[in-house]
Short mmCIF file of C-alpha atoms and ligand atoms in Angstrom, two decimals:
data_model
loop_
_atom_site.label_atom_id
_atom_site.label_comp_id
_atom_site.label_asym_id
_atom_site.label_seq_id
_atom_site.Cartn_x
_atom_site.Cartn_y
_atom_site.Cartn_z
CA MET Y 1 -23.04 46.85 -121.41
CA ILE Y 2 -23.66 43.33 -120.04
CA ASP Y 3 -22.29 40.19 -121.77
CA SER Y 4 -23.29 36.91 -119.98
CA HIS Y 5 -22.19 34.49 -122.69
CA SER Y 6 -18.55 34.30 -124.05
CA HIS Y 7 -16.12 31.67 -124.91
CA THR Y 8 -12.06 31.39 -124.92
CA PHE Y 9 -9.65 28.84 -126.52
CA TYR Y 10 -10.72 26.53 -123.57
CA SER Y 11 -13.83 25.66 -125.63
CA LYS Y 12 -11.42 24.18 -128.38
CA HIS Y 13 -13.58 25.74 -131.30
CA ALA Y 14 -13.22 29.07 -130.01
CA VAL Y 15 -9.98 31.33 -129.98
CA GLY Y 16 -8.37 33.89 -127.61
CA THR Y 17 -7.15 33.66 -124.10
CA VAL Y 18 -9.12 35.03 -121.17
CA ASP Y 19 -6.89 38.01 -120.99
CA GLU Y 20 -7.56 38.68 -124.71
CA LEU Y 21 -11.25 38.26 -124.39
CA VAL Y 22 -11.37 40.60 -121.35
CA ARG Y 23 -9.39 43.36 -123.09
CA ALA Y 24 -11.59 43.13 -126.23
CA SER Y 25 -14.63 43.28 -124.13
CA ILE Y 26 -13.25 46.46 -122.33
CA LYS Y 27 -12.46 48.14 -125.54
CA ALA Y 28 -16.14 47.04 -126.92
CA GLY Y 29 -17.71 48.90 -123.80
CA VAL Y 30 -18.84 45.62 -121.78
CA SER Y 31 -18.87 46.59 -118.19
CA ILE Y 32 -19.86 43.20 -116.73
CA LEU Y 33 -18.38 40.13 -118.43
CA THR Y 34 -19.27 36.55 -117.71
CA ILE Y 35 -16.90 33.95 -119.22
CA THR Y 36 -18.92 30.84 -120.08
CA ASP Y 37 -16.85 28.35 -121.73
CA HIS Y 38 -18.20 24.98 -122.52
CA ALA Y 39 -18.07 22.62 -119.49
CA PRO Y 40 -16.81 19.17 -119.66
CA PHE Y 41 -19.31 16.68 -121.30
CA THR Y 42 -19.52 13.10 -122.34
CA VAL Y 43 -20.28 14.04 -125.93
CA ASP Y 44 -17.95 15.78 -128.12
CA ARG Y 45 -15.30 15.95 -125.41
CA ASP Y 46 -12.51 17.41 -127.50
CA ASN Y 47 -14.80 20.50 -128.25
CA ARG Y 48 -15.00 21.60 -124.57
CA LEU Y 49 -13.11 22.20 -121.47
CA ARG Y 50 -11.35 19.04 -120.22
CA LEU Y 51 -11.93 18.19 -116.40
CA SER Y 52 -8.10 18.56 -115.99
CA GLU Y 53 -8.05 22.05 -117.29
CA LEU Y 54 -10.94 23.34 -114.95
CA ASP Y 55 -8.56 24.71 -112.25
CA ARG Y 56 -6.51 26.51 -114.84
CA TYR Y 57 -9.60 28.01 -116.37
CA PHE Y 58 -10.81 29.57 -113.09
CA ALA Y 59 -7.29 30.71 -112.37
CA ASP Y 60 -7.09 32.53 -115.49
CA ILE Y 61 -10.38 34.11 -114.50
CA LEU Y 62 -9.09 34.99 -111.10
CA GLN Y 63 -5.97 36.43 -112.73
CA ALA Y 64 -8.01 38.66 -114.92
CA GLN Y 65 -10.43 39.75 -112.09
CA GLN Y 66 -7.38 41.08 -110.28
CA SER Y 67 -5.52 42.62 -113.35
CA TYR Y 68 -8.65 44.53 -114.64
CA GLN Y 69 -10.37 45.72 -111.27
CA GLY Y 70 -12.01 48.92 -111.63
CA GLN Y 71 -12.18 48.54 -115.48
CA ILE Y 72 -14.71 45.47 -115.97
CA GLN Y 73 -16.50 43.18 -113.67
CA ILE Y 74 -15.62 39.54 -114.64
CA LEU Y 75 -17.76 36.75 -113.42
CA ARG Y 76 -17.18 32.82 -113.53
CA GLY Y 77 -19.56 30.91 -115.70
CA LEU Y 78 -19.91 27.69 -117.53
CA GLU Y 79 -22.20 26.77 -120.46
CA PHE Y 80 -23.24 23.27 -119.72
CA ASP Y 81 -24.71 20.70 -122.26
CA TYR Y 82 -28.10 19.37 -121.37
CA MET Y 83 -29.15 15.98 -122.45
CA PRO Y 84 -31.54 13.56 -121.04
CA GLY Y 85 -29.62 11.48 -118.31
CA SER Y 86 -26.89 14.26 -117.86
CA ASP Y 87 -28.30 15.55 -114.70
CA VAL Y 88 -26.08 13.56 -112.48
CA TYR Y 89 -22.95 14.40 -114.43
CA ASN Y 90 -23.76 18.25 -114.49
CA ARG Y 91 -24.82 18.37 -110.73
CA GLU Y 92 -21.47 16.96 -109.78
CA LEU Y 93 -19.73 19.49 -111.69
CA LEU Y 94 -21.88 22.12 -110.21
CA ASP Y 95 -21.32 20.92 -106.79
CA ARG Y 96 -17.47 20.84 -107.28
CA TYR Y 97 -16.92 24.44 -108.68
CA GLU Y 98 -18.31 27.66 -107.44
CA LEU Y 99 -19.60 29.58 -110.29
CA ASP Y 100 -21.57 32.96 -110.79
CA PHE Y 101 -23.65 31.70 -113.57
CA ALA Y 102 -24.43 28.35 -114.99
CA ILE Y 103 -26.06 28.29 -118.57
CA GLY Y 104 -27.78 24.95 -119.53
CA SER Y 105 -27.78 24.62 -123.45
CA ILE Y 106 -29.04 21.99 -125.89
CA HIS Y 107 -26.49 21.29 -128.47
CA TYR Y 108 -27.07 17.68 -129.26
CA VAL Y 109 -30.34 15.79 -129.57
CA GLU Y 110 -30.94 12.13 -129.82
CA VAL Y 111 -33.42 11.22 -132.28
CA PRO Y 112 -34.70 7.45 -132.39
CA GLY Y 113 -33.22 5.70 -135.45
CA GLU Y 114 -31.25 8.59 -136.62
CA PRO Y 115 -27.72 9.72 -135.97
CA MET Y 116 -27.30 12.34 -133.20
CA VAL Y 117 -28.57 15.59 -134.47
CA LYS Y 118 -26.31 18.68 -133.72
CA VAL Y 119 -28.25 22.12 -133.64
CA TRP Y 120 -26.13 23.62 -136.22
CA GLU Y 121 -27.01 21.06 -138.96
CA LEU Y 122 -29.65 23.50 -140.15
CA PRO Y 123 -31.36 21.16 -142.83
CA ARG Y 124 -32.17 18.56 -140.08
CA LEU Y 125 -33.93 20.97 -137.60
CA ALA Y 126 -37.44 21.04 -139.10
CA GLY Y 127 -38.07 17.35 -138.90
CA GLN Y 128 -40.85 16.35 -136.66
CA ALA Y 129 -38.99 13.78 -134.66
CA PHE Y 130 -36.14 15.97 -133.97
CA LEU Y 131 -38.58 18.94 -132.83
CA ASP Y 132 -40.45 16.43 -130.51
CA ARG Y 133 -37.36 15.46 -129.07
CA TYR Y 134 -35.73 19.04 -128.82
CA PHE Y 135 -38.78 20.45 -126.93
CA ALA Y 136 -39.11 17.43 -124.58
CA ASP Y 137 -35.33 17.79 -123.74
CA LEU Y 138 -35.93 21.73 -123.18
CA GLU Y 139 -38.72 20.90 -120.91
CA ALA Y 140 -36.62 18.56 -118.88
CA LEU Y 141 -33.60 21.22 -118.88
CA LEU Y 142 -36.25 23.76 -117.38
CA ASP Y 143 -37.41 21.29 -114.85
CA SER Y 144 -33.86 19.99 -113.81
CA GLY Y 145 -33.20 22.77 -111.34
CA LEU Y 146 -29.60 22.92 -112.49
CA PHE Y 147 -29.29 26.18 -114.51
CA ASP Y 148 -29.69 29.87 -113.99
CA ALA Y 149 -30.45 30.43 -117.86
CA VAL Y 150 -31.29 28.43 -121.00
CA GLY Y 151 -28.56 29.32 -123.62
CA HIS Y 152 -30.07 30.02 -127.18
CA ALA Y 153 -33.36 28.21 -126.71
CA ASP Y 154 -34.63 29.58 -129.83
CA THR Y 155 -31.50 28.64 -132.18
CA LEU Y 156 -33.84 26.56 -134.06
CA LEU Y 157 -35.09 29.65 -135.67
CA ARG Y 158 -32.03 29.31 -138.17
CA GLY Y 159 -33.76 26.36 -139.84
CA VAL Y 160 -37.27 26.29 -138.71
CA PRO Y 161 -40.25 28.73 -139.62
CA GLU Y 162 -40.86 31.03 -136.89
CA GLU Y 163 -44.58 29.93 -136.23
CA VAL Y 164 -43.61 26.29 -135.89
CA VAL Y 165 -41.01 27.32 -133.20
CA LEU Y 166 -43.58 29.71 -131.25
CA ARG Y 167 -46.15 27.03 -131.42
CA ARG Y 168 -43.80 24.51 -129.67
CA LEU Y 169 -42.24 27.03 -127.21
CA GLU Y 170 -45.77 28.47 -126.12
CA PRO Y 171 -46.41 25.64 -123.71
CA LEU Y 172 -43.23 25.86 -121.95
CA LEU Y 173 -43.20 29.63 -121.33
CA GLY Y 174 -44.68 29.44 -117.83
CA LEU Y 175 -41.61 27.21 -116.67
CA PHE Y 176 -39.15 29.95 -117.00
CA ALA Y 177 -40.51 32.04 -114.21
CA ARG Y 178 -41.89 29.11 -112.09
CA ASN Y 179 -38.44 27.31 -112.06
CA GLY Y 180 -36.35 30.79 -111.92
CA VAL Y 181 -34.73 30.15 -115.08
CA ALA Y 182 -33.83 33.09 -117.40
CA TYR Y 183 -34.39 33.26 -121.16
CA GLU Y 184 -31.11 34.24 -122.97
CA LEU Y 185 -31.08 36.78 -125.60
CA ASN Y 186 -28.26 35.48 -127.56
CA ALA Y 187 -27.00 38.02 -130.02
CA SER Y 188 -25.06 35.58 -132.11
CA GLY Y 189 -28.39 35.04 -134.00
CA LEU Y 190 -27.59 38.19 -135.71
CA ARG Y 191 -24.60 37.05 -137.25
CA LYS Y 192 -25.01 33.46 -137.71
CA SER Y 193 -26.28 31.82 -141.08
CA SER Y 194 -29.86 30.77 -141.52
CA LEU Y 195 -31.71 28.81 -143.96
CA ASP Y 196 -33.83 30.77 -146.44
CA PRO Y 197 -37.31 29.08 -146.11
CA GLU Y 198 -37.99 29.65 -149.93
CA SER Y 199 -34.76 28.42 -151.47
CA GLY Y 200 -33.47 26.14 -148.82
CA CYS Y 201 -30.18 28.04 -149.02
CA GLU Y 202 -27.93 28.99 -146.21
CA LEU Y 203 -27.81 32.91 -146.15
CA GLN Y 204 -25.64 35.46 -143.99
CA GLY Y 205 -27.05 38.56 -142.51
CA LEU Y 206 -30.73 37.44 -141.64
CA TRP Y 207 -31.69 38.01 -137.96
CA SER Y 208 -32.78 34.46 -137.01
CA TYR Y 209 -33.06 34.57 -133.21
CA PRO Y 210 -34.25 35.74 -130.67
CA SER Y 211 -37.87 35.85 -132.02
CA ARG Y 212 -39.04 39.42 -131.93
CA LEU Y 213 -42.76 37.94 -132.05
CA LEU Y 214 -42.03 35.75 -128.83
CA LEU Y 215 -40.80 38.57 -126.81
CA PRO Y 216 -44.24 40.11 -125.62
CA GLN Y 217 -45.37 36.54 -124.58
CA LEU Y 218 -42.18 35.91 -122.61
CA ILE Y 219 -42.51 39.33 -120.92
CA ALA Y 220 -46.27 38.74 -120.09
CA HIS Y 221 -44.88 35.35 -118.46
CA ASP Y 222 -42.85 37.45 -116.14
CA VAL Y 223 -39.56 35.90 -117.74
CA ALA Y 224 -36.11 37.15 -116.65
CA PHE Y 225 -33.70 37.86 -119.59
CA THR Y 226 -30.11 37.56 -119.74
CA VAL Y 227 -28.10 38.84 -122.76
CA GLY Y 228 -24.88 37.52 -124.36
CA SER Y 229 -22.64 37.98 -127.42
CA ASP Y 230 -21.69 34.22 -127.35
CA ALA Y 231 -18.36 35.49 -128.86
CA HIS Y 232 -16.10 32.68 -129.76
CA ASP Y 233 -13.23 35.13 -130.81
CA PRO Y 234 -11.94 38.35 -128.98
CA ARG Y 235 -13.02 40.11 -132.11
CA ASP Y 236 -16.57 39.24 -131.41
CA ALA Y 237 -16.56 40.39 -127.81
CA GLY Y 238 -19.93 42.23 -127.02
CA GLU Y 239 -20.99 41.84 -130.63
CA GLY Y 240 -24.63 42.41 -131.40
CA ILE Y 241 -25.62 43.31 -127.85
CA ARG Y 242 -26.34 47.08 -128.39
CA GLU Y 243 -28.36 46.49 -131.45
CA LEU Y 244 -30.38 43.70 -129.99
CA LEU Y 245 -31.26 45.75 -126.98
CA HIS Y 246 -32.16 48.83 -129.11
CA ALA Y 247 -34.35 46.58 -131.30
CA LEU Y 248 -36.03 44.96 -128.36
CA GLN Y 249 -36.63 47.77 -126.24
CA PRO Y 250 -39.57 49.34 -128.26
CA LEU Y 251 -41.18 45.80 -127.97
CA GLY Y 252 -41.54 46.15 -124.27
CA LEU Y 253 -38.18 44.64 -123.01
CA GLN Y 254 -37.46 46.60 -119.72
CA ARG Y 255 -34.73 44.87 -117.86
CA ILE Y 256 -31.70 42.62 -118.28
CA SER Y 257 -30.48 40.14 -115.49
CA TYR Y 258 -27.00 38.70 -114.80
CA PHE Y 259 -25.94 36.48 -112.13
CA GLN Y 260 -23.48 36.71 -109.54
CA HIS Y 261 -23.00 33.68 -107.03
CA ARG Y 262 -25.88 32.12 -108.91
CA ARG Y 263 -28.18 34.95 -107.62
CA ARG Y 264 -30.10 37.07 -110.26
CA ILE Y 265 -29.43 40.81 -110.32
CA ASP Y 266 -31.77 42.85 -112.52
CA VAL Y 267 -30.76 46.13 -114.35
CA PRO Y 268 -33.23 48.59 -115.78
CA LEU Y 269 -32.69 48.47 -119.48
CA GLY Y 270 -32.92 52.45 -119.60
CA ASP Y 271 -29.93 52.79 -117.31
CA ALA Y 272 -28.09 50.23 -119.20
CA MET Y 273 -28.67 51.83 -122.57
CA ALA Y 274 -27.90 55.32 -121.30
CA ILE Y 275 -24.58 54.02 -120.26
CA ASN Y 276 -23.88 52.47 -123.60
CA MET Y 277 -24.97 55.61 -125.62
CA LYS Y 278 -22.12 57.72 -123.84
CA GLY Y 279 -19.76 54.93 -124.54
CA GLU Y 280 -18.84 54.48 -120.98
CA VAL Y 281 -18.11 51.32 -119.25
ZN1 ZN N 1 -24.25 27.05 -126.97
ZN1 ZN N 2 -21.98 29.47 -126.33
#
């Protein structure tokens, strides 16, 4: 099993050391794990790695690579925040630290005349002005040339009707393959809450993202896919990945990719699933 999106206590709103996450991932059957704590950023800086912690973060990963050699492949990643104007800041970080995998995610969106929107503020996600800015930011992220994959591009499905998200995403689908950016299938959409469109209540246990309707279009646009649990706790290591891939394979998903030294490696899904079924790592 491949898990290309995971967090440790370095992200501050997540728990578990690198060692604890790795041990839990091995137990869950993960064979290739990329640790992608939130990179330092100018917004919400107390909820991410601090610049002064990066050396220790990478040292912990190196230590785990050595301790668990032969049991699991561990890769060095970071999840970057993308906002307009953040390119220079993020490029400097990317130049300074050698990574296997760089995720670009949108967590914060500046909407004119409103307090900054966080993508987990579900009741605010369906606003027109927000949607305009979110998808403009996503286009800029895809064009930035900085990242290997977009993290949870479809997280808006927690609070926005699927047809609205699809209509807004469709014009951008060509940019993924053209710019060599992978689309992340983020399994946390299977366990996070979402808004019930009828009642407006926040419900648990609904599959919000990724969109099963969008998948065939992404495949038709020759998009590469990464997959991640987005675990913020060792108890969620590898969580949802098997279920997600079993549901998406019949819809045409044929391969999953991961990145090493910022280069994409494709794994046929049949092989990955056969290994998973036997419970081997
Ligand atoms: Zn994220
Ligand atoms: Zn994350």
